[in-house]
Structures are given as structure tokens and as C-alpha cells.
PDB file of C-alpha atoms in Angstrom:
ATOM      1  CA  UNK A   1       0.000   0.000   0.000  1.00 55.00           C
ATOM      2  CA  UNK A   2       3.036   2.100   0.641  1.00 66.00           C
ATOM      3  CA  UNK A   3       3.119   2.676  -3.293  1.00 75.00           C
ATOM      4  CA  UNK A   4      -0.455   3.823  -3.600  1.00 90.00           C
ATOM      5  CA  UNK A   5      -0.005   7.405  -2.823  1.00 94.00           C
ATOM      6  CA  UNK A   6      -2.683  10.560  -3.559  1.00 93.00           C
ATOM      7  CA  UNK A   7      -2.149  13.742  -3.250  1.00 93.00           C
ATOM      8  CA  UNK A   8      -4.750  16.734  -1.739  1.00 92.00           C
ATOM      9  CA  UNK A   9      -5.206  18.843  -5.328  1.00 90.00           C
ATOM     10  CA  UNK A  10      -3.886  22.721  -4.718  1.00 85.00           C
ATOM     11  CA  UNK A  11      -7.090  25.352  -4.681  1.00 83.00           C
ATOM     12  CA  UNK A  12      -5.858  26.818  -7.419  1.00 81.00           C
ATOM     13  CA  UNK A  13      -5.568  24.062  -9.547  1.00 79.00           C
ATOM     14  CA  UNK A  14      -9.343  22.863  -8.216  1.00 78.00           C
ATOM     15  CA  UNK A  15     -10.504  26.624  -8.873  1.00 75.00           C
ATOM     16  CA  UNK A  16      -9.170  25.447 -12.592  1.00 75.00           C
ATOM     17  CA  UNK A  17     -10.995  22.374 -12.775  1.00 73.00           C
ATOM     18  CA  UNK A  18     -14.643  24.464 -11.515  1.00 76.00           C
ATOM     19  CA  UNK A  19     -13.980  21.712  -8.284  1.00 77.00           C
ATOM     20  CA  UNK A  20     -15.035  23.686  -5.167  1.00 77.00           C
ATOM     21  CA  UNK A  21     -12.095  24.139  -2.550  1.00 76.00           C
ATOM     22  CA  UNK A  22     -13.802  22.257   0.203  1.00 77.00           C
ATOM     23  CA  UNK A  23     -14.263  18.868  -2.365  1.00 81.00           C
ATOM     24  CA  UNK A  24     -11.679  16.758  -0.980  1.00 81.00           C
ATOM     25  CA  UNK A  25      -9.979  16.466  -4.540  1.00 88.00           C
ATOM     26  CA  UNK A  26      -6.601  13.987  -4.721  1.00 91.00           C
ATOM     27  CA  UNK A  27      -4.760  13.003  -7.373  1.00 91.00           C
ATOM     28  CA  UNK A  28      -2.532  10.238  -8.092  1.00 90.00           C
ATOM     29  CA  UNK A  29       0.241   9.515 -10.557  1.00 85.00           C
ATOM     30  CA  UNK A  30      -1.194   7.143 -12.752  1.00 78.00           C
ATOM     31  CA  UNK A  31      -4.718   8.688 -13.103  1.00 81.00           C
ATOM     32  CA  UNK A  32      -5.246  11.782 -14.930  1.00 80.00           C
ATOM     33  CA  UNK A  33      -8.869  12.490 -13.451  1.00 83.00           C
ATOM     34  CA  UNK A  34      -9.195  13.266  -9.862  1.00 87.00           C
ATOM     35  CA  UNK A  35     -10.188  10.718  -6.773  1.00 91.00           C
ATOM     36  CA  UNK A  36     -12.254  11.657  -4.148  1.00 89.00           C
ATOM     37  CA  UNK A  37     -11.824  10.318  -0.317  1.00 88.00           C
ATOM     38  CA  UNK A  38     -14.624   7.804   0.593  1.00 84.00           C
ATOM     39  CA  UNK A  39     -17.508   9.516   2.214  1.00 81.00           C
ATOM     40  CA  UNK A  40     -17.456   7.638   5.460  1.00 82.00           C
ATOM     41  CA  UNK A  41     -13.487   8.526   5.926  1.00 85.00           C
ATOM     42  CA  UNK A  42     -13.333  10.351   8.980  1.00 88.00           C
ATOM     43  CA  UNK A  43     -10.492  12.658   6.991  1.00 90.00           C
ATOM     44  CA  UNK A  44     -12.788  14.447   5.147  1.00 85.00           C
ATOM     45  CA  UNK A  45     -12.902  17.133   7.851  1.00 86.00           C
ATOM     46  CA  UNK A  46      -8.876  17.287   7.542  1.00 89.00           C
ATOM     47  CA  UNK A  47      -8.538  16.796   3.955  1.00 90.00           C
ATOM     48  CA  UNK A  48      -4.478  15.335   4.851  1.00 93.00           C
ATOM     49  CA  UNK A  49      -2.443  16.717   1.856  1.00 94.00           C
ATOM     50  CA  UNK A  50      -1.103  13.241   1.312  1.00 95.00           C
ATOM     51  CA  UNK A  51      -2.534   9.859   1.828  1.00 95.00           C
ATOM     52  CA  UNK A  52      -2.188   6.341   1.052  1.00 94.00           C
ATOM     53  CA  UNK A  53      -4.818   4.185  -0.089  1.00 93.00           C
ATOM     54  CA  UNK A  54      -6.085   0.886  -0.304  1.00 92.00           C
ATOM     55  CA  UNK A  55      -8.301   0.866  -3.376  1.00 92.00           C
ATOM     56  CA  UNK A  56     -10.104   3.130  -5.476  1.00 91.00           C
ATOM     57  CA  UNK A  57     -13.162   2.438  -7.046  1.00 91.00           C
ATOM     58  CA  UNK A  58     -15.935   4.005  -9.798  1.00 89.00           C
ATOM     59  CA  UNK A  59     -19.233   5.254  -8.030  1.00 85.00           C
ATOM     60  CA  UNK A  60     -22.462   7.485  -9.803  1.00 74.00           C
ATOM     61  CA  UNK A  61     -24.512   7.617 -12.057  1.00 71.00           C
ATOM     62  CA  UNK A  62     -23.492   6.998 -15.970  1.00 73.00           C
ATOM     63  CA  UNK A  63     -22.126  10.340 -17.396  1.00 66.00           C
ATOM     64  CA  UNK A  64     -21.739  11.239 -13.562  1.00 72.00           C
ATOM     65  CA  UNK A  65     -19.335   8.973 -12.225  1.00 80.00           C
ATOM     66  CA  UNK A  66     -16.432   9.817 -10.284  1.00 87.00           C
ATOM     67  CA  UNK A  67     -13.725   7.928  -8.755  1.00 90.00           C
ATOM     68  CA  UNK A  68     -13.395   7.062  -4.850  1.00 92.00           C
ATOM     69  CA  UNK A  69     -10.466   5.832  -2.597  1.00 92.00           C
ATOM     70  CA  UNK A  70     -11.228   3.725   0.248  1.00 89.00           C
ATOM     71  CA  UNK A  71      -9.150   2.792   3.210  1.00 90.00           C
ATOM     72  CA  UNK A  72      -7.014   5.681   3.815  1.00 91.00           C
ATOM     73  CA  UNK A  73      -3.976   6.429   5.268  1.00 93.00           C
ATOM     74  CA  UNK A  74      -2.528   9.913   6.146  1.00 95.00           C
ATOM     75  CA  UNK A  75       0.809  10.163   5.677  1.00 95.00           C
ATOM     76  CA  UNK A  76       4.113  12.497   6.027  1.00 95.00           C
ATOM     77  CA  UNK A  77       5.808  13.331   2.927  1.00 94.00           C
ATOM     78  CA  UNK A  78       8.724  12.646   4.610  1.00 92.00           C
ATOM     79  CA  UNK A  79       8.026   9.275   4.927  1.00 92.00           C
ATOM     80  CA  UNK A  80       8.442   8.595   1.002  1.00 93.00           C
ATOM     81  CA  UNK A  81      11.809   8.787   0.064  1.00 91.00           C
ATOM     82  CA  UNK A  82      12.571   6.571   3.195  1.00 87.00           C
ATOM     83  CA  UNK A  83       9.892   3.809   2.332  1.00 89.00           C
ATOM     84  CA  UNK A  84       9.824   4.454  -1.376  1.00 90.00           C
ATOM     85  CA  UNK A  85      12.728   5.598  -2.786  1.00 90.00           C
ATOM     86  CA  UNK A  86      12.592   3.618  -6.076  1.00 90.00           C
ATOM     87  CA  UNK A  87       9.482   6.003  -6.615  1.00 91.00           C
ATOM     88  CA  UNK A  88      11.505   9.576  -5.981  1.00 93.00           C
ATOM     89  CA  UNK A  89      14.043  11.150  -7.871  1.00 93.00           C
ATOM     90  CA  UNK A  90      16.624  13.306  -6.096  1.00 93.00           C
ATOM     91  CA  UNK A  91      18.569  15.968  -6.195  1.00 92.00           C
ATOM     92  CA  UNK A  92      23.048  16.373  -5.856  1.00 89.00           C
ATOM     93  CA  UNK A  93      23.341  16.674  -2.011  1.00 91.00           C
ATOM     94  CA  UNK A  94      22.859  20.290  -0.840  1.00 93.00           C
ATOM     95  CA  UNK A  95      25.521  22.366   0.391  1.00 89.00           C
ATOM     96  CA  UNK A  96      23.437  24.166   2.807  1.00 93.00           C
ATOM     97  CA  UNK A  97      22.570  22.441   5.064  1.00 94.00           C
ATOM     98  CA  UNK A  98      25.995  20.813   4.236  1.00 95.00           C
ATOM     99  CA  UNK A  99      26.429  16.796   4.560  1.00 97.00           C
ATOM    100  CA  UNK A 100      27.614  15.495   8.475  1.00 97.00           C
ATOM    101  CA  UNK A 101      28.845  12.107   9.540  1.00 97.00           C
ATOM    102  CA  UNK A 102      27.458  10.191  12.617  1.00 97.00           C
ATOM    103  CA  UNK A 103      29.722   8.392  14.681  1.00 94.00           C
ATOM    104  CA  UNK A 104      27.431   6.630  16.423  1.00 94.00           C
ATOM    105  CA  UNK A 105      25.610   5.090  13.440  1.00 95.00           C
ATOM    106  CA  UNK A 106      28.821   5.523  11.195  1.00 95.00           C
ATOM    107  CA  UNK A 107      26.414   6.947   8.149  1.00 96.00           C
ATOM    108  CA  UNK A 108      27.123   9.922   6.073  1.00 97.00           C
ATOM    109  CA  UNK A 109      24.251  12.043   5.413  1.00 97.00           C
ATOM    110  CA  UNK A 110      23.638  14.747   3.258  1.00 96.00           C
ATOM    111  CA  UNK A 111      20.716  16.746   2.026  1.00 96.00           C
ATOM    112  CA  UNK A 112      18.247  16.775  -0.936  1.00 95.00           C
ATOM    113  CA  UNK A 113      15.318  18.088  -2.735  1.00 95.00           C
ATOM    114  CA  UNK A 114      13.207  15.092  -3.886  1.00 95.00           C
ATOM    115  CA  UNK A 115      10.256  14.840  -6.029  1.00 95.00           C
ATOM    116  CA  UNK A 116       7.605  11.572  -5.879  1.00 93.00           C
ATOM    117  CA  UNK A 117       6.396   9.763  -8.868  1.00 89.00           C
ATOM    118  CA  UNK A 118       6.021  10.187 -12.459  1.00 86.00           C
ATOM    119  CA  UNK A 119       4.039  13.615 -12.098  1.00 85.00           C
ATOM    120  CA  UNK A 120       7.172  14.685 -10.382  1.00 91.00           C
ATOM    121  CA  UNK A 121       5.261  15.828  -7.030  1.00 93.00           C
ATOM    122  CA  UNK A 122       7.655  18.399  -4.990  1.00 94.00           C
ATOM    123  CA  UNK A 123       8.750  16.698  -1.705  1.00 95.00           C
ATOM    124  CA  UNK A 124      10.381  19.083   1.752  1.00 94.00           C
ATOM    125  CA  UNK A 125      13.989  18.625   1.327  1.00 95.00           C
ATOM    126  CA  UNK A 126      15.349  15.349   3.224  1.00 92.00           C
ATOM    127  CA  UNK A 127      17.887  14.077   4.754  1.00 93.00           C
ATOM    128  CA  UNK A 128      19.401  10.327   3.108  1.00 92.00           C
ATOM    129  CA  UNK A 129      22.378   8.541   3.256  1.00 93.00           C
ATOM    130  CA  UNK A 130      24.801  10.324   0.786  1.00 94.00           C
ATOM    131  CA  UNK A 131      24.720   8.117  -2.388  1.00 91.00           C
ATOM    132  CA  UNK A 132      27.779   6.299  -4.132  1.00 93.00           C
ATOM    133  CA  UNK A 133      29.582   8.703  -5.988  1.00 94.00           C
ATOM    134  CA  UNK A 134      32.842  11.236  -6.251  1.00 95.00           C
ATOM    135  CA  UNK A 135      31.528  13.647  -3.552  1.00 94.00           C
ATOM    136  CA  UNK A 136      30.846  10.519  -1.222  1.00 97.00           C
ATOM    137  CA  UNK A 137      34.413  10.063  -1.442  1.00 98.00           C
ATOM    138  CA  UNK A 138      35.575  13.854  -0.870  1.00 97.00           C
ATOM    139  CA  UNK A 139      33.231  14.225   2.346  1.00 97.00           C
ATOM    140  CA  UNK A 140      34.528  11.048   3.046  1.00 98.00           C
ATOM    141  CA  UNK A 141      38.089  12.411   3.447  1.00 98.00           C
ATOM    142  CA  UNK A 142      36.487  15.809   5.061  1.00 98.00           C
ATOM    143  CA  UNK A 143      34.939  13.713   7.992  1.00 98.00           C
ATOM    144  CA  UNK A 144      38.257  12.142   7.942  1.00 98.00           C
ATOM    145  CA  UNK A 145      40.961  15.115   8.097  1.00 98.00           C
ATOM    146  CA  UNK A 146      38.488  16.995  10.449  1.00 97.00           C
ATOM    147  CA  UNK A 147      38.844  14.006  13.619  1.00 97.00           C
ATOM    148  CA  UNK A 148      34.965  12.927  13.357  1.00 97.00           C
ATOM    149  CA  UNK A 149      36.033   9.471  11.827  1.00 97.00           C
ATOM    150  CA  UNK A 150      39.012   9.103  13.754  1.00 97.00           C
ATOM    151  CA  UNK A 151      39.120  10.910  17.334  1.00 96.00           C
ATOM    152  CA  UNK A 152      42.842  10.662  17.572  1.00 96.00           C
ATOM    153  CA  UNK A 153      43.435  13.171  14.584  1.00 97.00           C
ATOM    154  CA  UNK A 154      41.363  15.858  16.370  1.00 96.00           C
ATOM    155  CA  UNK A 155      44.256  17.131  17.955  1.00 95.00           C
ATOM    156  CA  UNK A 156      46.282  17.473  14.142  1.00 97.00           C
ATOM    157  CA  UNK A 157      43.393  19.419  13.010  1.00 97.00           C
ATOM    158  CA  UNK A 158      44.883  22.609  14.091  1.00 96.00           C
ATOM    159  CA  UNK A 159      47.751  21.840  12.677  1.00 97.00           C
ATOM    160  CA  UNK A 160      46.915  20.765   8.606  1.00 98.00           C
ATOM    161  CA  UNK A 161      48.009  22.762   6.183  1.00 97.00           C
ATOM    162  CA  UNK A 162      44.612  23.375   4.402  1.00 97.00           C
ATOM    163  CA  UNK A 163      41.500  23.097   5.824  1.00 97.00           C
ATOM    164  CA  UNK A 164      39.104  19.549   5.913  1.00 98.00           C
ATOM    165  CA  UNK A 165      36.285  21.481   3.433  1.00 97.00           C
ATOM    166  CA  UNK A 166      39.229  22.222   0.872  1.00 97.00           C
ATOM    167  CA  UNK A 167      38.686  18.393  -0.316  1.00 97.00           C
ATOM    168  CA  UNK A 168      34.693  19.662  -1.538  1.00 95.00           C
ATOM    169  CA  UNK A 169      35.912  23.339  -3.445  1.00 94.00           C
ATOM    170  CA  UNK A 170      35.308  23.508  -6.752  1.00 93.00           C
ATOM    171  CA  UNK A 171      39.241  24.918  -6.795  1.00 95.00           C
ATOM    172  CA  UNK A 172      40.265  21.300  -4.350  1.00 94.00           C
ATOM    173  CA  UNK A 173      42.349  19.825  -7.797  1.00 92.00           C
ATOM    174  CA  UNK A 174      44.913  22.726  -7.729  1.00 93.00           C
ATOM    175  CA  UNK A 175      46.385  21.074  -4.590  1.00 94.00           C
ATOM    176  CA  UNK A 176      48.162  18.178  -4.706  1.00 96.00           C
ATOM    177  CA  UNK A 177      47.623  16.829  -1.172  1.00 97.00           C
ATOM    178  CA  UNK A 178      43.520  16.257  -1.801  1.00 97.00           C
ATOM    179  CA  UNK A 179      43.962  14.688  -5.105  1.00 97.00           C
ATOM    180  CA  UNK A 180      46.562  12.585  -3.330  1.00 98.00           C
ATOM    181  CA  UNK A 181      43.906  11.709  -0.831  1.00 98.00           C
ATOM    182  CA  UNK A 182      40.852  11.440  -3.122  1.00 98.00           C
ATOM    183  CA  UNK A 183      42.948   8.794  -5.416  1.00 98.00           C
ATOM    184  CA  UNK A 184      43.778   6.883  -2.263  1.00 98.00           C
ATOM    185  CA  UNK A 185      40.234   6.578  -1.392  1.00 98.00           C
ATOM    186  CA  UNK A 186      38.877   5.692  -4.892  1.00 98.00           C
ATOM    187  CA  UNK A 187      41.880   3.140  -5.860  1.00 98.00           C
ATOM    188  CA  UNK A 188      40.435   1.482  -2.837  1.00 98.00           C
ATOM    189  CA  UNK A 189      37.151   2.030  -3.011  1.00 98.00           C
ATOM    190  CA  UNK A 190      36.930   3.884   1.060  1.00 98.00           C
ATOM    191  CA  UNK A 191      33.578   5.811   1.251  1.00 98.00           C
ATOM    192  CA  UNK A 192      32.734   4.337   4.870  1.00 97.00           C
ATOM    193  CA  UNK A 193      34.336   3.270   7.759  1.00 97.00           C
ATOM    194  CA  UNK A 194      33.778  -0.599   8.157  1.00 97.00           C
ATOM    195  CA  UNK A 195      35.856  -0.681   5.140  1.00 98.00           C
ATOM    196  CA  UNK A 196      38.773   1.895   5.999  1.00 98.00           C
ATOM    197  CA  UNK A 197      38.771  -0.523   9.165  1.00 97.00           C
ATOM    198  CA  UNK A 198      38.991  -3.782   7.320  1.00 98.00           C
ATOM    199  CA  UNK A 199      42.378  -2.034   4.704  1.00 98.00           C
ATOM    200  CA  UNK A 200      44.021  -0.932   8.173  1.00 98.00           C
ATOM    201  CA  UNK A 201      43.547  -4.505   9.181  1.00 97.00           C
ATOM    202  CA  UNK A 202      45.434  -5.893   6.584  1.00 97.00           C
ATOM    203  CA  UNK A 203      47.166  -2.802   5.385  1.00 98.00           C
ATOM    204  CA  UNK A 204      48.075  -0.491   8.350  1.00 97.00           C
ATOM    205  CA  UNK A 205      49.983   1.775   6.467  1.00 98.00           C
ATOM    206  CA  UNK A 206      47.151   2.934   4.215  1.00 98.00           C
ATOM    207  CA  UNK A 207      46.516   6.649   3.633  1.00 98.00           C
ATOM    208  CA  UNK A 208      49.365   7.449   5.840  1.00 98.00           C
ATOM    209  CA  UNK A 209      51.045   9.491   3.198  1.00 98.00           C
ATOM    210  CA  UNK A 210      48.862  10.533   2.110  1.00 98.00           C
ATOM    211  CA  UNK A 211      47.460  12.154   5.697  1.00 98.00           C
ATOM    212  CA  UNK A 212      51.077  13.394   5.998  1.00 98.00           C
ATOM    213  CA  UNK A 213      50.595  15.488   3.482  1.00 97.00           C
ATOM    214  CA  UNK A 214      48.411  17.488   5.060  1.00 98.00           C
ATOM    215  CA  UNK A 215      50.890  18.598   7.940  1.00 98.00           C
ATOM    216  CA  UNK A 216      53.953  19.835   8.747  1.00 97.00           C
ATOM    217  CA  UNK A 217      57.092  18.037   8.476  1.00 97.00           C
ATOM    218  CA  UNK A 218      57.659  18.905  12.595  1.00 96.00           C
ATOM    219  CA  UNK A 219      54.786  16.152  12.573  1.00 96.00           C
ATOM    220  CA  UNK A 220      55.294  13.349  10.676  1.00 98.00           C
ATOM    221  CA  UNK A 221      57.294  11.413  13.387  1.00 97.00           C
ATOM    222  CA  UNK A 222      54.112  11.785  15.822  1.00 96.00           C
ATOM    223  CA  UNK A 223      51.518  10.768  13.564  1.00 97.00           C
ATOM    224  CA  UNK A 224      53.806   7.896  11.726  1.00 97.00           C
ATOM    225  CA  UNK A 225      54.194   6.340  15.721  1.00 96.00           C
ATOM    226  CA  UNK A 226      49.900   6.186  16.380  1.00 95.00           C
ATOM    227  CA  UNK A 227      49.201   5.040  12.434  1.00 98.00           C
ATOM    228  CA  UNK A 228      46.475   3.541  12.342  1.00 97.00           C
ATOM    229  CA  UNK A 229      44.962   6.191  14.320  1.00 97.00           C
ATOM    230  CA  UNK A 230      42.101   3.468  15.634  1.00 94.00           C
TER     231      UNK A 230
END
């Protein structure tokens, strides 16, 4: 039922149609006439902008007939691109609000506009796990450089010769040390931290050059001594 999703018609677009503003008017993407909620639904007197339903069906009179859903849901628009995300389309994450890594889950996250269905149905921007791609790779190495990945860099961060957010300006390419990095973390495909764990497991040297890049020569011999910094 999760797929069948309506939509509360704007006024203006009812004002269009000659539908009165207080006709509970949805629509739904593979319908181009309207569907009415079921007269005995208690949400007529709410008219929820967004609903699921569990059938529609044809009622009235021939050359009157309209179309009625029955067993209705109200829903969140939010709740789509978590449940259905095969049915939304979304946006490049957002730089403002800009993406953020949580420890405690270990996800990256980023922000998007998103649109529902085939009618392309505007969605409030939403927060998702930032897809496969380049940029997952740059934030990647932001979350990284900036101690949220790995506490014992924190103290470093002071100390690096460019800052974290360099690795995500259009201008990052012009120095050497993040396409270093980014490389690194493609060759070996590291966009998450299970995985940067498992290549210090076997390969505890990984990305230390590259890191050491990023800071003075004064401290090399420090951060060489705690590599891996797990």
C-alpha cells in the first residue's frame, strides 16, 4: 500500500478544474482524473495533503461517475523517500545544510530536494544517506581530516596545512595533497568506515602518506608512531 499514494489537489488548480475548494480532490500519478476520499473517511474534515490508499473504485450515475479511494492512510511526505525511494528522484546533495557524519551510526548524510512519482510531485527537502559517488568520497576524506572518523586526529586538526572542506571546493584539484587523498580513497574504493577498518587490518599503512601530506614536516614522526589512528 506504501506505493499507492494521492495527493490533496492545490485550490488553485481545483478553482481550474470548476472543483469547489472544500471537495476533498486527490490526485494520483497514474490517473489523470481526480479521486475523491470515501464519504465515510473520517479525513474528510482534515482533507491530509497526502494519503495512502487501499483501493479506489468508480461510483455514480453513468455520465456522472467519479472515482473514490477507500481505506485511507494519512501520511508524512517525509516518509516517502525513506519507504519508497525507487518512486523519488533526487537531487546532488545540498551544500546548505551541508552533509555530516554520525559516529554513532557511522552513516554519512547529506541533504536533498526530492520529487515523488512520475508527475514529479515536490517533496520538503530530506535528509538520506549520501549516495555512491565522487563527492561521497571527498566528504569522506572531510569527515576524515576533520577528527569525526578518527578521534585521535582531532588534535592534528589545528595543525593541517589546508583546511578539511578544501577536499569539496570547486578549486580542491589545484592542490596536490587532496587529489593525493581522493585517489587513495577511490583506488580502494573507502567511502565508509567498516571498510577503511577492514584495509588498516590488513594494510596499516594505508593513507598514511597521504594524511602526511596534510601537515607539517615537525609532525610526521608523531603521527607515523599512532598510524592507524584506531
Amino acid at each position: 500500500m506504501v506505493d499507492q499514494v494521492a495527493r490533496l489537489v492545490p485550490d488553485e488548480e481545483k478553482k481550474a478544474l470548476g472543483v469547489p475548494k472544500k471537495k476533498p480532490l486527490y490526485a494520483i500519478p497514474e490517473m489523470e482524473e481526480g479521486v475523491y476520499l470515501h464519504s465515510g473517511s473520517v479525513l474528510r474534515k482534515t482533507m491530509p495533503e497526502w494519503v495512502v490508499y487501499e483501493e479506489i473504485f468508480q461510483t455514480g450515475d453513468p455520465g456522472q461517475e467519479k472515482m473514490i479511494m477507500r481505506g485511507i492512510t494519512a501520511i508524512e511526505p517525509e516518509w516517502l523517500p525513506i519507504y519508497t525511494p525507487s518512486l523519488c528522484s533526487f537531487s546532488p546533495p545540498l551544500e546548505d545544510p551541508p552533509p555530516r557524519y554520525i559516529s554513532s551510526s557511522k552513516k554519512l548524510l547529506c541533504h536533498v530536494n526530492a520529487t515523488f512519482g512520475k508527475s514529479g510531485w515536490p517533496l520538503p527537502v530530506v535528509e538520506i544517506d549520501m549516495p555512491k559517488g565522487l563527492d561521497r568520497f571527498k566528504w569522506f576524506a572531510v569527515f576524515l581530516l576533520d577528527g569525526s572518523i578518527c578521534p585521535k586526529l582531532s588534535k592534528y586538526v589545528k595543525s593541517l596545512l589546508s583546511t578539511p572542506t578544501t577536499m569539496v571546493k570547486s578549486w580542491a584539484s589545484l592542490q596536490r595533497r587532496t587529489e593525493i587523498l581522493l585517489q587513495a580513497l577511490v583506488q580502494k574504493q573507502t567511502d565508509n568506515v567498516d571498510r577503511l577498518l577492514s584495509l588498516w587490518s590488513t594494510e596499516p599503512a594505508y593513507l598514511r602518506s597521504e594524511y602526511l601530506q596534510w601537515l607539517p614536516e615537525s609532525a610526521h614522526n608523531e603521527v607515523t608512531a599512532v598510524w592507524p589512528p584506531v
